[in-house]
Short mmCIF file of C-alpha atoms in Angstrom, two decimals:
data_model
loop_
_atom_site.label_atom_id
_atom_site.label_comp_id
_atom_site.label_asym_id
_atom_site.label_seq_id
_atom_site.Cartn_x
_atom_site.Cartn_y
_atom_site.Cartn_z
CA MET A 1 1.37 6.47 -6.28
CA ILE A 2 -1.30 3.80 -5.96
CA LYS A 3 -4.92 5.17 -5.15
CA GLU A 4 -7.12 1.98 -5.44
CA ILE A 5 -7.08 -1.76 -6.25
CA ARG A 6 -10.17 -3.30 -7.47
CA LEU A 7 -10.60 -6.97 -7.01
CA GLN A 8 -13.13 -8.81 -8.96
CA ASN A 9 -13.51 -12.68 -8.48
CA TRP A 10 -10.17 -12.66 -6.86
CA LYS A 11 -10.17 -15.31 -3.84
CA SER A 12 -13.00 -14.53 -1.52
CA PHE A 13 -13.78 -11.13 -3.37
CA GLU A 14 -16.69 -10.95 -5.96
CA ASP A 15 -16.25 -7.27 -6.62
CA ALA A 16 -14.71 -5.02 -3.95
CA THR A 17 -12.35 -1.80 -4.16
CA LEU A 18 -9.43 -1.29 -1.57
CA TYR A 19 -8.78 2.48 -1.34
CA ILE A 20 -4.97 3.47 -0.43
CA ASP A 21 -4.39 6.36 1.82
CA PRO A 22 -1.08 7.86 3.22
CA LEU A 23 -1.98 5.37 6.21
CA THR A 24 -4.71 2.74 5.64
CA ILE A 25 -5.88 0.42 8.24
CA LEU A 26 -7.81 -2.79 7.21
CA ILE A 27 -9.80 -4.32 10.20
CA GLY A 28 -12.10 -7.27 10.19
CA SER A 29 -12.80 -10.84 11.96
CA ASN A 30 -10.82 -14.11 11.10
CA ALA A 31 -11.58 -15.22 7.69
CA SER A 32 -13.13 -11.99 6.53
CA GLY A 33 -10.68 -11.86 3.58
CA LYS A 34 -8.14 -9.12 5.00
CA SER A 35 -5.22 -11.57 3.77
CA ASN A 36 -6.75 -12.25 0.60
CA ALA A 37 -6.64 -8.29 0.03
CA LEU A 38 -2.91 -8.47 1.07
CA ASP A 39 -2.23 -11.26 -1.38
CA ALA A 40 -3.43 -9.26 -4.23
CA LEU A 41 -0.83 -6.63 -3.62
CA GLU A 42 1.90 -9.29 -3.53
CA PHE A 43 0.54 -10.71 -6.69
CA LEU A 44 0.84 -7.07 -8.47
CA LYS A 45 4.29 -6.69 -7.21
CA ARG A 46 5.28 -10.38 -8.40
CA ILE A 47 3.80 -9.46 -12.04
CA ALA A 48 5.33 -5.93 -12.02
CA ASN A 49 8.61 -7.64 -11.45
CA GLY A 50 8.63 -9.62 -14.32
CA LEU A 51 7.20 -13.40 -12.92
CA ASP A 52 4.89 -15.08 -15.05
CA LEU A 53 1.42 -15.84 -13.84
CA ARG A 54 1.88 -19.17 -12.77
CA THR A 55 5.16 -18.58 -10.64
CA ALA A 56 3.49 -15.25 -9.19
CA LEU A 57 0.70 -17.64 -7.84
CA GLU A 58 2.34 -20.82 -7.18
CA GLY A 59 5.92 -19.80 -6.33
CA ASN A 60 9.14 -21.55 -7.20
CA GLU A 61 12.16 -22.91 -5.41
CA VAL A 62 12.95 -19.48 -4.16
CA ILE A 63 9.50 -17.81 -4.08
CA PRO A 64 6.80 -18.94 -1.56
CA PRO A 65 3.51 -19.34 -3.35
CA LEU A 66 0.53 -17.29 -2.52
CA ARG A 67 -2.02 -18.65 -0.03
CA GLY A 68 -4.11 -21.18 -1.87
CA GLY A 69 -1.80 -20.97 -5.15
CA LEU A 70 -3.60 -21.33 -8.58
CA GLU A 71 -6.39 -23.25 -7.23
CA TRP A 72 -7.76 -20.64 -4.84
CA ALA A 73 -6.72 -17.68 -6.96
CA ALA A 74 -10.31 -17.24 -8.34
CA LEU A 75 -13.68 -16.97 -6.47
CA LYS A 76 -15.14 -20.52 -6.45
CA SER A 77 -17.48 -21.25 -9.18
CA LYS A 78 -15.31 -18.76 -11.37
CA ASN A 79 -12.24 -19.52 -13.37
CA TYR A 80 -10.95 -16.22 -13.82
CA PHE A 81 -10.36 -13.08 -11.87
CA SER A 82 -9.46 -9.48 -12.45
CA ILE A 83 -7.31 -7.00 -10.66
CA ALA A 84 -7.20 -3.35 -11.68
CA ALA A 85 -4.99 -0.83 -10.24
CA THR A 86 -5.41 2.88 -10.45
CA SER A 87 -2.61 5.14 -9.59
CA GLU A 88 -1.85 9.07 -10.19
CA LEU A 89 0.31 9.83 -12.94
CA THR A 90 3.27 12.34 -12.03
CA GLY A 91 6.03 14.45 -14.10
CA LEU A 92 3.70 15.79 -16.56
CA GLU A 93 3.46 19.36 -17.72
CA PHE A 94 -0.40 19.22 -18.01
CA LYS A 95 -1.90 20.79 -14.76
CA LEU A 96 -5.02 23.06 -14.71
CA SER A 97 -4.95 23.60 -10.65
CA GLU A 98 -3.34 22.20 -7.85
CA GLN A 99 -6.19 19.81 -7.34
CA THR A 100 -5.90 18.41 -10.89
CA ALA A 101 -5.39 14.30 -10.65
CA ILE A 102 -4.38 12.46 -13.78
CA ASP A 103 -5.19 9.08 -13.21
CA ASN A 104 -4.16 5.69 -15.05
CA THR A 105 -5.81 2.40 -14.48
CA TYR A 106 -4.20 -0.95 -15.50
CA GLU A 107 -6.57 -4.04 -15.44
CA MET A 108 -5.03 -7.63 -15.49
CA PHE A 109 -7.80 -10.35 -16.59
CA VAL A 110 -6.53 -13.73 -15.89
CA VAL A 111 -8.20 -17.03 -16.77
CA THR A 112 -7.22 -19.89 -14.24
CA GLU A 113 -8.66 -22.66 -16.04
CA ASN A 114 -5.81 -25.19 -17.24
CA GLU A 115 -2.95 -22.95 -17.89
CA PRO A 116 -3.07 -19.40 -16.54
CA GLU A 117 -2.80 -16.66 -18.94
CA SER A 118 -3.18 -13.26 -19.38
CA ASP A 119 -6.36 -12.84 -21.64
CA LYS A 120 -6.19 -9.14 -21.85
CA PHE A 121 -4.61 -5.88 -20.28
CA ASN A 122 -6.62 -2.85 -20.18
CA TRP A 123 -5.62 0.87 -19.76
CA ASN A 124 -7.58 3.68 -19.08
CA THR A 125 -6.46 7.36 -18.42
CA THR A 126 -8.61 9.75 -17.26
CA TYR A 127 -8.03 13.61 -16.78
CA SER A 128 -9.94 15.03 -13.81
CA ILE A 129 -10.53 18.61 -14.68
CA ASP A 130 -11.76 21.46 -12.75
CA LYS A 131 -15.41 21.69 -12.56
CA LYS A 132 -15.78 25.42 -13.55
CA TYR A 133 -14.91 24.14 -16.95
CA PRO A 134 -17.64 21.68 -17.91
CA GLU A 135 -16.60 21.19 -21.44
CA LEU A 136 -13.15 19.56 -19.69
CA SER A 137 -14.90 18.03 -16.67
CA GLU A 138 -13.41 14.33 -17.66
CA ILE A 139 -11.72 13.47 -20.75
CA SER A 140 -10.96 9.53 -21.02
CA LEU A 141 -10.24 6.76 -23.32
CA ALA A 142 -10.08 3.16 -23.06
CA ASN A 143 -8.49 0.52 -25.42
CA LYS A 144 -6.93 -2.80 -25.52
CA PHE A 145 -3.45 -2.54 -24.33
CA ASP A 146 -1.42 -2.21 -27.69
CA LEU A 147 1.37 0.55 -27.99
CA SER A 148 0.38 0.70 -31.73
CA LYS A 149 -3.18 1.80 -30.66
CA LEU A 150 -2.24 4.44 -28.09
CA GLU A 151 -3.95 7.32 -29.35
CA LEU A 152 -4.97 9.10 -26.17
CA MET A 153 -3.09 12.04 -26.62
CA GLU A 154 -3.99 12.74 -30.23
CA HIS A 155 -7.68 12.42 -28.94
CA ILE A 156 -7.36 14.64 -26.04
CA SER A 157 -5.50 17.31 -28.34
CA LYS A 158 -8.16 17.01 -30.86
CA LYS A 159 -10.84 17.46 -28.21
CA LEU A 160 -9.07 20.48 -26.79
CA THR A 161 -8.36 22.08 -30.18
CA ASN A 162 -11.78 21.77 -31.18
CA THR A 163 -12.92 23.25 -28.02
CA LEU A 164 -10.30 26.08 -28.32
CA SER A 165 -11.57 27.05 -31.96
CA SER A 166 -15.00 27.67 -30.36
CA TYR A 167 -13.50 30.34 -28.05
CA LYS A 168 -13.51 33.92 -29.20
CA TYR A 169 -10.12 35.54 -28.73
CA ASP A 170 -11.42 37.88 -26.20
CA ASN A 171 -12.74 35.42 -24.10
CA PRO A 172 -11.09 35.43 -20.68
CA ASN A 173 -10.68 31.48 -20.92
CA TYR A 174 -8.79 31.61 -24.15
CA PRO A 175 -5.23 31.95 -22.98
CA TYR A 176 -5.84 29.07 -20.13
CA MET A 177 -7.15 26.84 -22.89
CA LEU A 178 -4.29 27.52 -25.31
CA LYS A 179 -1.83 26.65 -22.52
CA VAL A 180 -3.74 23.49 -21.63
CA THR A 181 -3.66 22.44 -25.35
CA GLU A 182 0.12 23.37 -25.70
CA ASP A 183 0.99 21.41 -22.40
CA ILE A 184 -1.01 18.21 -23.44
CA ILE A 185 0.88 18.14 -26.79
CA ASN A 186 4.46 18.68 -25.26
CA ASP A 187 3.26 15.67 -22.57
CA LYS A 188 2.64 13.06 -25.49
CA GLN A 189 5.76 11.09 -25.46
CA LYS A 190 6.05 11.19 -21.98
CA LEU A 191 2.46 9.86 -21.19
CA PHE A 192 3.24 7.18 -23.93
CA ASP A 193 6.30 6.00 -22.11
CA ILE A 194 4.29 5.91 -18.99
CA ILE A 195 1.30 3.96 -20.35
CA GLY A 196 3.83 1.60 -22.24
CA ARG A 197 4.98 0.33 -19.02
CA GLY A 198 1.98 -1.17 -17.68
CA PHE A 199 2.12 -2.91 -14.35
CA SER A 200 6.01 -2.68 -14.62
CA ARG A 201 5.71 0.93 -13.25
CA GLN A 202 7.89 1.73 -10.05
CA GLU A 203 4.77 1.95 -7.75
CA TYR A 204 3.81 -1.61 -8.39
CA LYS A 205 7.38 -2.81 -8.47
CA THR A 206 8.17 -1.50 -4.92
CA ILE A 207 5.07 -2.72 -3.10
CA PHE A 208 6.39 -4.50 0.08
CA VAL A 209 4.09 -6.80 1.77
CA TYR A 210 6.12 -7.36 5.22
CA GLU A 211 5.91 -9.68 7.83
CA PRO A 212 8.80 -9.38 10.60
CA MET A 213 9.35 -12.58 12.45
CA PRO A 214 11.32 -11.67 15.64
CA SER A 215 12.61 -15.55 16.04
CA LYS A 216 14.55 -14.82 12.49
CA ILE A 217 15.85 -11.45 13.28
CA ARG A 218 17.89 -12.85 16.18
CA SER A 219 19.92 -14.65 13.82
CA TYR A 220 23.34 -13.41 12.23
CA SER A 221 22.75 -12.39 8.74
CA ARG A 222 24.76 -11.84 5.40
CA PHE A 223 25.32 -8.10 4.27
CA THR A 224 22.67 -7.54 1.64
CA GLN A 225 21.00 -4.53 -0.35
CA ASN A 226 17.67 -5.91 -0.13
CA LEU A 227 15.43 -6.50 3.02
CA LEU A 228 13.39 -9.54 3.00
CA GLN A 229 9.76 -9.84 3.81
CA ASP A 230 10.44 -11.48 7.00
CA ALA A 231 13.03 -9.23 8.19
CA SER A 232 15.28 -12.10 8.77
CA ASN A 233 18.14 -10.27 7.19
CA LEU A 234 17.68 -6.95 9.27
CA ALA A 235 21.11 -7.04 10.58
CA GLY A 236 22.86 -7.42 7.42
CA PHE A 237 20.60 -4.98 5.62
CA LEU A 238 21.21 -2.27 8.13
CA ALA A 239 24.92 -2.97 8.18
CA ALA A 240 25.10 -2.58 4.19
CA LEU A 241 23.62 0.70 3.99
CA SER A 242 25.59 3.59 2.86
CA GLU A 243 27.16 5.63 5.48
CA LYS A 244 24.81 8.47 5.01
CA ASP A 245 21.63 6.21 5.04
CA LYS A 246 22.96 4.39 7.91
CA SER A 247 23.50 7.78 10.09
CA ARG A 248 20.10 9.03 9.08
CA VAL A 249 18.34 5.78 10.16
CA GLU A 250 20.39 5.29 13.54
CA ALA A 251 19.98 8.94 14.24
CA THR A 252 16.05 8.51 13.97
CA LEU A 253 15.50 5.01 15.49
CA PRO A 254 16.07 6.33 19.44
CA LYS A 255 13.14 9.11 18.73
CA TYR A 256 10.61 6.31 18.52
CA LEU A 257 12.57 3.56 20.63
CA ASN A 258 13.44 5.03 23.90
CA HIS A 259 9.76 5.08 24.91
CA LEU A 260 9.30 1.37 24.70
CA PRO A 261 9.33 -0.68 27.78
CA GLU A 262 12.88 -1.40 27.59
CA ARG A 263 13.24 2.39 28.46
CA ASP A 264 16.05 4.61 27.17
CA ILE A 265 17.61 3.25 24.10
CA LYS A 266 20.27 5.49 23.44
CA LYS A 267 21.75 3.54 19.78
CA VAL A 268 20.56 0.86 17.59
CA TRP A 269 23.45 -0.45 15.25
CA ALA A 270 24.54 -3.35 13.48
CA GLU A 271 28.08 -4.38 12.86
CA PRO A 272 30.21 -7.18 11.06
CA VAL A 273 31.05 -10.31 12.95
CA GLY A 274 33.09 -13.28 12.43
CA PRO A 275 36.75 -13.71 10.78
CA LEU A 276 35.50 -12.71 7.41
CA GLY A 277 33.16 -9.93 8.59
CA SER A 278 30.50 -11.11 6.06
CA ASP A 279 27.73 -11.55 8.67
CA ALA A 280 26.18 -8.86 10.80
CA MET A 281 24.48 -8.64 14.15
CA LEU A 282 22.10 -6.13 15.50
CA TYR A 283 22.93 -4.27 18.78
CA CYS A 284 21.27 -1.83 20.91
CA GLU A 285 22.43 0.17 23.78
CA GLU A 286 19.70 0.70 26.70
CA GLU A 287 19.98 2.13 30.14
CA TRP A 288 17.66 0.87 32.79
CA ILE A 289 19.74 2.44 35.51
CA ALA A 290 20.76 6.06 34.82
CA GLY A 291 24.40 6.16 33.96
CA GLU A 292 24.77 2.42 33.46
CA PRO A 293 24.23 1.76 29.85
CA GLN A 294 24.21 -1.80 28.77
CA ILE A 295 24.76 -3.24 25.19
CA ILE A 296 22.91 -6.30 24.05
CA ASP A 297 22.46 -8.02 20.80
CA ALA A 298 19.23 -9.20 19.13
CA ARG A 299 19.34 -12.41 20.74
CA GLY A 300 18.38 -10.43 24.16
CA MET A 301 15.78 -8.18 22.73
CA SER A 302 12.00 -8.62 23.38
CA ASP A 303 9.73 -9.87 20.02
CA GLY A 304 7.69 -6.56 20.33
CA THR A 305 11.08 -4.37 20.36
CA LEU A 306 12.36 -6.40 17.15
CA ARG A 307 9.06 -5.86 15.38
CA PHE A 308 9.10 -2.34 16.17
CA LEU A 309 12.64 -1.76 15.00
CA ALA A 310 11.97 -3.80 11.77
CA ILE A 311 8.94 -1.84 10.91
CA LEU A 312 10.66 1.56 11.65
CA ILE A 313 13.85 0.52 9.27
CA ALA A 314 11.29 -0.50 6.67
CA LEU A 315 9.81 2.86 6.83
CA LEU A 316 13.08 4.71 6.82
CA THR A 317 14.57 2.79 3.93
CA ARG A 318 11.87 1.80 1.27
CA PRO A 319 12.06 3.92 -1.66
CA GLU A 320 10.02 7.26 -1.86
CA GLY A 321 6.44 6.85 -3.36
CA SER A 322 6.24 2.93 -2.55
CA LEU A 323 3.63 1.29 -0.42
CA LEU A 324 4.55 -0.73 2.92
CA VAL A 325 1.93 -3.42 3.66
CA ILE A 326 2.14 -4.83 7.15
CA GLU A 327 -0.02 -7.62 8.52
CA GLU A 328 -1.16 -7.48 12.17
CA VAL A 329 1.25 -4.53 12.54
CA ASP A 330 0.88 -4.33 16.31
CA ASN A 331 1.67 -7.95 17.04
CA GLY A 332 3.81 -8.12 20.10
CA LEU A 333 3.85 -4.56 20.80
CA HIS A 334 2.53 -3.48 24.36
CA PRO A 335 -0.71 -1.48 24.29
CA SER A 336 0.70 1.53 25.78
CA ARG A 337 3.24 2.00 23.16
CA ILE A 338 0.91 1.48 20.01
CA HIS A 339 0.81 5.19 19.78
CA LEU A 340 4.06 5.39 19.20
CA LEU A 341 3.61 3.13 16.28
CA ILE A 342 1.02 5.11 14.94
CA GLN A 343 2.95 8.55 15.15
CA ALA A 344 6.15 6.69 13.61
CA MET A 345 4.03 5.49 10.39
CA GLN A 346 2.24 8.97 10.09
CA GLU A 347 5.40 11.00 10.49
CA ILE A 348 7.89 9.20 8.70
CA GLY A 349 5.29 8.11 5.97
CA ARG A 350 4.74 11.62 5.27
CA GLU A 351 8.34 12.92 5.43
CA ARG A 352 9.38 10.00 2.87
CA ASN A 353 6.33 10.07 0.92
CA ILE A 354 5.58 6.50 1.48
CA ASP A 355 2.07 5.26 1.88
CA VAL A 356 1.46 2.43 4.65
CA LEU A 357 -1.49 -0.08 4.72
CA VAL A 358 -1.65 -2.25 7.85
CA THR A 359 -4.02 -4.90 9.08
CA THR A 360 -4.93 -5.25 12.87
CA HIS A 361 -7.33 -7.00 15.42
CA ASN A 362 -6.26 -4.87 18.29
CA PRO A 363 -8.88 -2.57 19.98
CA ALA A 364 -5.88 -0.54 21.65
CA LEU A 365 -4.74 0.40 18.29
CA LEU A 366 -8.42 1.48 17.03
CA ASP A 367 -8.96 3.54 20.24
CA ASP A 368 -5.43 5.48 19.83
CA LEU A 369 -6.63 6.57 16.33
CA GLU A 370 -7.41 10.44 16.29
CA PRO A 371 -10.99 11.02 14.93
CA GLU A 372 -9.30 12.51 11.77
CA MET A 373 -7.92 9.06 10.89
CA MET A 374 -11.60 7.32 10.92
CA PRO A 375 -12.09 7.82 7.15
CA PHE A 376 -9.04 5.95 6.51
CA VAL A 377 -10.28 2.94 8.22
CA GLN A 378 -11.70 -0.09 6.22
CA VAL A 379 -13.71 -3.04 7.19
CA VAL A 380 -13.29 -6.38 5.62
CA HIS A 381 -16.28 -8.54 5.94
CA ARG A 382 -18.49 -10.95 4.36
CA ASP A 383 -21.84 -10.36 2.25
CA PRO A 384 -24.58 -12.26 4.45
CA LYS A 385 -26.32 -12.88 0.90
CA THR A 386 -23.35 -14.36 -1.03
CA GLY A 387 -20.71 -15.02 1.17
CA ALA A 388 -18.42 -13.18 -0.67
CA SER A 389 -15.55 -10.64 0.98
CA LYS A 390 -16.40 -6.86 0.71
CA ILE A 391 -14.60 -3.98 1.80
CA THR A 392 -16.43 -0.84 3.11
CA PRO A 393 -14.97 2.37 4.36
CA LEU A 394 -15.89 3.09 8.02
CA ASP A 395 -17.69 6.13 7.09
CA ASP A 396 -19.97 4.14 4.74
CA ILE A 397 -21.49 2.27 7.83
CA GLU A 398 -24.77 3.95 8.24
CA GLN A 399 -25.23 3.26 11.95
CA LEU A 400 -21.62 4.37 12.65
CA PRO A 401 -22.62 7.51 14.69
CA LYS A 402 -25.05 5.34 16.93
CA LEU A 403 -22.48 2.81 17.51
CA LEU A 404 -19.72 5.05 18.36
CA ALA A 405 -22.18 6.78 20.89
CA SER A 406 -22.25 3.37 22.56
CA GLY A 407 -18.47 2.81 22.99
CA SER A 408 -15.07 3.39 21.25
CA LEU A 409 -14.09 2.25 18.02
CA GLY A 410 -12.14 -0.70 19.57
CA LYS A 411 -14.95 -1.64 21.84
CA ILE A 412 -17.55 -1.73 19.24
CA THR A 413 -14.88 -3.77 16.99
CA THR A 414 -14.38 -6.21 19.92
CA ARG A 415 -18.35 -6.77 20.39
CA GLY A 416 -18.67 -7.42 16.68
CA ASN A 417 -21.10 -4.38 16.24
CA LEU A 418 -19.41 -3.38 12.91
CA GLU A 419 -20.16 -6.86 11.13
CA GLU A 420 -23.81 -6.98 12.61
CA SER A 421 -24.41 -3.40 11.36
CA LEU A 422 -22.99 -4.14 8.15
CA GLU A 423 -24.75 -7.33 7.88
CA ALA A 424 -28.38 -5.83 8.83
CA GLN A 425 -27.39 -2.75 5.93
CA ALA A 426 -26.85 -5.29 3.34
CA LEU A 427 -30.13 -7.26 4.25
CA ALA A 428 -31.86 -4.16 4.10
CA ASP A 429 -30.78 -3.41 0.72
CA VAL A 430 -32.29 -6.39 -0.80
#
């Protein structure tokens, strides 16, 4: 899964790193650069799915352009940008402990002057090893992305073999080192295959930047296997699920929906409509008066309910190991029900191994976060010296304890205290 994205000269960012956690919350004022960070994720997804650079930036007759297109892709005064993505390699035999992390970083360097073209693709694979074995504390090799030069495993195998030869047979670590060397040699071809896929790896292909639009969800939609980014085909997507997936989704939805202001929502489903049965409509059964259930279709549902429903269905149907990105996640949702949204994102994300990244301006959502969620909040803001966008984890704000003593996270965000503190912190570092 993706662990971090580094943005250099991308739109308003000069050099910033976005860390991806099971639930990541981005906050920041208007024009701070939050949307630009999400655009980088959408760009990566487009590249991973085979679009050329110009189409990925400017779109075509089917795909909308990224905000600003090619002209605003690079930081002003620059004619290039770099996006580096780091993800964890899985499925390898090589493992020193449960904490062993094997990371793979791909960097894309794009020149935007005249025709956009990829100048280079770099890869860097790092084995992060148990600290109790300093000779294996970190083994890495970087090179131009060229399959003919992929000598990483030979490099590591040779280093380990040399280390192994220096051990005495009676050394208690000898069997351990022997096992490590054998596992790495066995992993050689598998790692070649993983590295060779570059940005086309599954975790980049399945990035889903999602912005459900209730006005479009209310319409009839054709049966489809793929949910659109605006959720306009939500009914057709739900109706087209396999019976197994449909039953699983429909059984889970009421757990979260029946606490909304619409009260006890017993069931949500989609079914074919029209003489050909090729379109679908979304329905729900709710109960305002005990014993008197009422069936309504999407045209009678509130904006907040439709957005919440669209988010739940995405969480329940995205491929495992993927990243779901939602801008203004709580838009239209009643403040008293925001805790349900947080609960759903945490529970379903954990159960289905899906990472969720959201942006919000809502102080109610921030105030509903448990203390253990604070490390997963990141602030997008402007550097007072350069005007470039930066991303700072909440825990890296030096004055945070003092700020929280004066009010909740929602309150200090509303008052602009976070940005003020970050500005003072940046100026003090001069």
